[in-house]
Each structure stands twice: as structure tokens, then as C-alpha cells.
Amino acid sequence: MLLCYPDAGFFERLPLVEAAAAELEPGDAREALTAFCSYARAQTELDLGREYVRTFDLKRRRALHLTYYTDGDTRRRGHALARIKEIYGACGWRLDAAELPDHLAVVLEFAARGDVEAGGRLLARFQPGIELLRAALHEGASPYAAVLDAVAATLPPPDEARREAARLAAAGPPAEDVGLDPYGAVRLGMPAKIGAAR
């Protein structure tokens, strides 16, 4: 709930999140969630909305769509999204048509309310990307880093995930060339620019 855009509904649900966080065992997850809820409560809807956009919508390194870290903007990403939808469907979980299945908020909701085991496996699969996002949020001193700290506190020890996150960070998201440019438009006798053939 805390990783969705903070509209009026977000602020209506915030007391429920605070109550749920208060019921957690004392520890890192509880502390992190409580800290973020306190921060969010002190913000106006407009200010928190601005912070959300600044944090997640303007920097690719802080994407909430987990397949971006593993598949970048490639055709392979479409296959990964379809596979996640298949996992949801096999568990009887249906997505809203406007939601992408790899959004961290959606994966977390599925793990909490859909299928705990399948959701846990998805989170473990994407743990390197979660660690990469978490590091970027800390680097940018974002209040949302606390939410990712809470998520990380519920996952297995992140040593391997951090190593994979470091590899992903060094390599960047996968990319591919599509269209005619990679095949040498000029070499094929095609104009280099629109209108150049006149």
C-alpha cells in the first residue's frame, strides 16, 4: 500500500497500515514501516505526490517495475511479464487491467493476499533488483528507502542478492536494437535521413 501513488485513498488507508505495523514483532521491518508512516502522515497529499514522482517516475534507476532490472526495455521483458501473469493466474489471482504484474506493490500484495509461497518465490527471484532499488533510494536520501528496508527485512539474507545487484548495476539493464538501424540503413541503399532521397 505504501508503494502506490499517494492519492486520497492512500491517506485513508494509512491508519490501517500503521495499525498493522504496530502489530509486527519488534524489529527492522516494524521500525522502517513506522518511520515511513510517520513521515507520510506529516505530508500533504500534494507534497507526498511530488516526492513519489521525484523518487520513482523521473529516474530509471529507481523503477518499481522489477523486470526492468533483469530484462530492461527488451522484448524479453514481455515474456517475463507474461510468466508472472501465469503464476498469478495459476493461484487464482486476477490483476486489474491497468496494473503491470511486475510492479513491486503488486508483487507484495500477491505475496500477502494471494499465495504466500508463490509470492515469496517471486520476491526472492527479484531480490537483486529490490536490493538495487533499495540502494538507489538510500543514495538519493529518499524517505521511501524505509519501505524497501522493511521489504528487505522480510526476505532471506541478501548477500547473494547484493552480489547480483552489483552485477546488474555495473552492466545496466539489458538493451536491444530494434528496427532497421542495426542492419545499416545506409548500406542497404536507404536514405540516411527522411527527405534525403529527393
CSV table of C-alpha atoms in Angstrom, one decimal:
chain,number,residue,atom,x,y,z
A,1,MET,CA,0.0,0.0,0.0
A,2,LEU,CA,2.9,2.4,0.7
A,3,LEU,CA,4.4,2.0,-2.7
A,4,CYS,CA,1.2,3.1,-4.6
A,5,TYR,CA,0.8,6.7,-5.7
A,6,PRO,CA,-0.3,8.7,-2.6
A,7,ASP,CA,-3.7,9.8,-3.6
A,8,ALA,CA,-6.6,10.4,-1.2
A,9,GLY,CA,-7.2,6.7,-0.8
A,10,PHE,CA,-3.6,6.3,0.3
A,11,PHE,CA,-4.2,8.7,3.2
A,12,GLU,CA,-7.4,6.9,4.1
A,13,ARG,CA,-5.6,3.6,4.3
A,14,LEU,CA,-2.6,4.9,6.2
A,15,PRO,CA,-4.1,4.4,9.7
A,16,LEU,CA,-4.7,0.7,8.7
A,17,VAL,CA,-1.0,0.3,7.7
A,18,GLU,CA,0.1,2.0,10.9
A,19,ALA,CA,-2.1,-0.4,12.9
A,20,ALA,CA,-0.7,-3.4,11.0
A,21,ALA,CA,2.9,-2.2,11.5
A,22,ALA,CA,2.3,-1.8,15.2
A,23,GLU,CA,1.2,-5.5,15.4
A,24,LEU,CA,4.5,-6.7,13.9
A,25,GLU,CA,7.2,-8.2,16.1
A,26,PRO,CA,9.7,-5.6,17.2
A,27,GLY,CA,12.5,-5.4,14.6
A,28,ASP,CA,13.8,-3.8,11.4
A,29,ALA,CA,10.6,-4.2,9.4
A,30,ARG,CA,8.4,-2.6,12.1
A,31,GLU,CA,10.8,0.3,12.7
A,32,ALA,CA,11.1,1.0,9.0
A,33,LEU,CA,7.3,1.0,8.3
A,34,THR,CA,6.6,3.1,11.4
A,35,ALA,CA,9.2,5.6,10.3
A,36,PHE,CA,7.7,5.9,6.8
A,37,CYS,CA,4.1,6.1,8.1
A,38,SER,CA,5.1,9.0,10.4
A,39,TYR,CA,6.8,10.8,7.6
A,40,ALA,CA,3.8,10.3,5.3
A,41,ARG,CA,1.3,11.4,7.9
A,42,ALA,CA,3.2,14.7,8.2
A,43,GLN,CA,2.9,15.4,4.4
A,44,THR,CA,0.1,16.9,2.4
A,45,GLU,CA,-1.3,14.8,-0.4
A,46,LEU,CA,0.3,17.2,-2.9
A,47,ASP,CA,3.8,17.2,-1.3
A,48,LEU,CA,3.9,13.4,-0.9
A,49,GLY,CA,2.7,13.0,-4.5
A,50,ARG,CA,5.6,15.3,-5.6
A,51,GLU,CA,8.0,13.2,-3.6
A,52,TYR,CA,6.7,10.0,-5.2
A,53,VAL,CA,7.0,11.3,-8.7
A,54,ARG,CA,10.5,12.7,-8.0
A,55,THR,CA,11.5,9.4,-6.5
A,56,PHE,CA,10.1,6.8,-8.9
A,57,ASP,CA,9.0,8.4,-12.1
A,58,LEU,CA,12.0,10.6,-13.0
A,59,LYS,CA,14.9,8.1,-12.5
A,60,ARG,CA,15.2,4.8,-14.3
A,61,ARG,CA,17.5,3.6,-11.5
A,62,ARG,CA,14.5,3.8,-9.1
A,63,ALA,CA,11.9,1.9,-11.1
A,64,LEU,CA,9.3,0.0,-9.2
A,65,HIS,CA,8.8,-2.5,-12.1
A,66,LEU,CA,11.1,-5.4,-11.2
A,67,THR,CA,11.6,-6.9,-14.7
A,68,TYR,CA,13.3,-3.6,-15.7
A,69,TYR,CA,16.3,-4.6,-13.6
A,70,THR,CA,16.5,-8.1,-15.1
A,71,ASP,CA,15.2,-7.6,-18.7
A,72,GLY,CA,15.5,-3.8,-19.3
A,73,ASP,CA,13.5,-2.5,-22.3
A,74,THR,CA,13.8,-5.6,-24.3
A,75,ARG,CA,11.3,-8.0,-25.9
A,76,ARG,CA,12.4,-10.5,-23.3
A,77,ARG,CA,10.7,-8.3,-20.7
A,78,GLY,CA,7.3,-9.1,-22.3
A,79,HIS,CA,7.9,-12.8,-21.8
A,80,ALA,CA,8.8,-12.2,-18.2
A,81,LEU,CA,5.6,-10.2,-17.6
A,82,ALA,CA,3.6,-12.9,-19.2
A,83,ARG,CA,5.2,-15.5,-17.0
A,84,ILE,CA,4.4,-13.5,-13.8
A,85,LYS,CA,0.8,-13.3,-15.0
A,86,GLU,CA,0.7,-17.0,-15.5
A,87,ILE,CA,1.9,-17.5,-11.9
A,88,TYR,CA,-0.8,-15.2,-10.7
A,89,GLY,CA,-3.4,-17.0,-12.8
A,90,ALA,CA,-2.4,-20.4,-11.5
A,91,CYS,CA,-3.0,-19.2,-8.0
A,92,GLY,CA,-6.4,-17.7,-8.9
A,93,TRP,CA,-5.1,-14.1,-8.6
A,94,ARG,CA,-6.5,-11.6,-11.1
A,95,LEU,CA,-4.9,-8.3,-11.9
A,96,ASP,CA,-6.6,-5.0,-12.6
A,97,ALA,CA,-6.2,-4.4,-16.3
A,98,ALA,CA,-4.2,-1.1,-15.6
A,99,GLU,CA,-1.7,-2.9,-13.4
A,100,LEU,CA,1.6,-4.4,-14.6
A,101,PRO,CA,2.3,-7.7,-12.9
A,102,ASP,CA,5.9,-6.8,-12.0
A,103,HIS,CA,5.2,-3.6,-10.1
A,104,LEU,CA,6.7,-4.2,-6.6
A,105,ALA,CA,3.4,-3.1,-4.9
A,106,VAL,CA,1.5,-5.8,-7.0
A,107,VAL,CA,4.1,-8.5,-6.2
A,108,LEU,CA,3.9,-7.6,-2.5
A,109,GLU,CA,0.1,-7.7,-2.5
A,110,PHE,CA,0.2,-11.0,-4.2
A,111,ALA,CA,2.6,-12.4,-1.6
A,112,ALA,CA,0.4,-11.0,1.2
A,113,ARG,CA,-3.1,-11.8,0.0
A,114,GLY,CA,-2.7,-14.2,-2.9
A,115,ASP,CA,-0.3,-17.0,-2.4
A,116,VAL,CA,2.4,-16.7,0.2
A,117,GLU,CA,4.7,-19.4,-1.2
A,118,ALA,CA,4.5,-18.3,-4.8
A,119,GLY,CA,4.8,-14.7,-3.8
A,120,GLY,CA,7.8,-15.4,-1.7
A,121,ARG,CA,9.5,-17.2,-4.7
A,122,LEU,CA,8.8,-14.2,-6.9
A,123,LEU,CA,10.3,-11.8,-4.3
A,124,ALA,CA,13.3,-14.0,-4.0
A,125,ARG,CA,13.7,-14.1,-7.8
A,126,PHE,CA,13.6,-10.3,-7.9
A,127,GLN,CA,15.6,-9.7,-4.8
A,128,PRO,CA,18.7,-8.4,-6.7
A,129,GLY,CA,16.5,-5.8,-8.3
A,130,ILE,CA,14.9,-5.0,-5.0
A,131,GLU,CA,18.4,-4.5,-3.5
A,132,LEU,CA,19.4,-2.3,-6.4
A,133,LEU,CA,16.3,-0.1,-5.9
A,134,ARG,CA,16.8,0.0,-2.2
A,135,ALA,CA,20.4,1.2,-2.7
A,136,ALA,CA,19.3,3.9,-5.1
A,137,LEU,CA,16.7,5.1,-2.7
A,138,HIS,CA,19.3,5.3,0.1
A,139,GLU,CA,21.7,7.1,-2.2
A,140,GLY,CA,19.1,9.6,-3.0
A,141,ALA,CA,18.1,10.0,0.7
A,142,SER,CA,14.5,9.1,-0.2
A,143,PRO,CA,12.0,8.6,2.6
A,144,TYR,CA,10.8,5.6,0.5
A,145,ALA,CA,14.1,3.8,1.4
A,146,ALA,CA,12.4,2.9,4.7
A,147,VAL,CA,9.7,1.0,2.9
A,148,LEU,CA,12.3,-1.0,0.9
A,149,ASP,CA,14.2,-1.6,4.2
A,150,ALA,CA,11.0,-3.2,5.5
A,151,VAL,CA,10.6,-5.4,2.4
A,152,ALA,CA,14.3,-6.4,2.6
A,153,ALA,CA,13.9,-7.3,6.3
A,154,THR,CA,11.3,-10.0,5.3
A,155,LEU,CA,13.5,-11.6,2.6
A,156,PRO,CA,16.3,-14.1,3.0
A,157,PRO,CA,19.8,-12.8,3.8
A,158,PRO,CA,20.7,-10.6,0.9
A,159,ASP,CA,24.4,-11.5,0.4
A,160,GLU,CA,23.9,-13.2,-3.0
A,161,ALA,CA,21.2,-10.7,-4.0
A,162,ARG,CA,23.6,-7.9,-3.3
A,163,ARG,CA,26.3,-9.5,-5.4
A,164,GLU,CA,23.8,-9.9,-8.2
A,165,ALA,CA,22.6,-6.3,-7.7
A,166,ALA,CA,26.2,-5.1,-8.0
A,167,ARG,CA,26.5,-7.1,-11.3
A,168,LEU,CA,23.2,-5.6,-12.6
A,169,ALA,CA,24.3,-2.1,-11.6
A,170,ALA,CA,27.6,-2.5,-13.4
A,171,ALA,CA,26.0,-3.9,-16.5
A,172,GLY,CA,22.9,-1.7,-16.5
A,173,PRO,CA,19.6,-3.0,-17.7
A,174,PRO,CA,19.7,-5.2,-20.9
A,175,ALA,CA,19.1,-3.4,-24.1
A,176,GLU,CA,18.5,-4.4,-27.7
A,177,ASP,CA,18.4,-2.7,-31.1
A,178,VAL,CA,15.2,-2.9,-33.0
A,179,GLY,CA,14.2,-1.5,-36.3
A,180,LEU,CA,16.4,-1.0,-39.4
A,181,ASP,CA,19.3,1.0,-37.9
A,182,PRO,CA,21.3,-2.0,-36.6
A,183,TYR,CA,21.2,-3.5,-40.1
A,184,GLY,CA,22.8,-0.4,-41.7
A,185,ALA,CA,20.1,1.6,-43.4
A,186,VAL,CA,22.7,3.5,-45.5
A,187,ARG,CA,24.5,0.3,-46.5
A,188,LEU,CA,21.2,-1.1,-47.8
A,189,GLY,CA,20.8,1.9,-50.1
A,190,MET,CA,18.2,3.5,-47.9
A,191,PRO,CA,18.3,7.3,-47.2
A,192,ALA,CA,20.1,8.2,-44.0
A,193,LYS,CA,17.5,10.9,-43.3
A,194,ILE,CA,13.9,11.5,-44.2
A,195,GLY,CA,13.8,13.5,-47.3
A,196,ALA,CA,17.4,12.8,-48.3
A,197,ALA,CA,16.3,10.9,-51.4
A,198,ARG,CA,14.8,14.0,-53.0
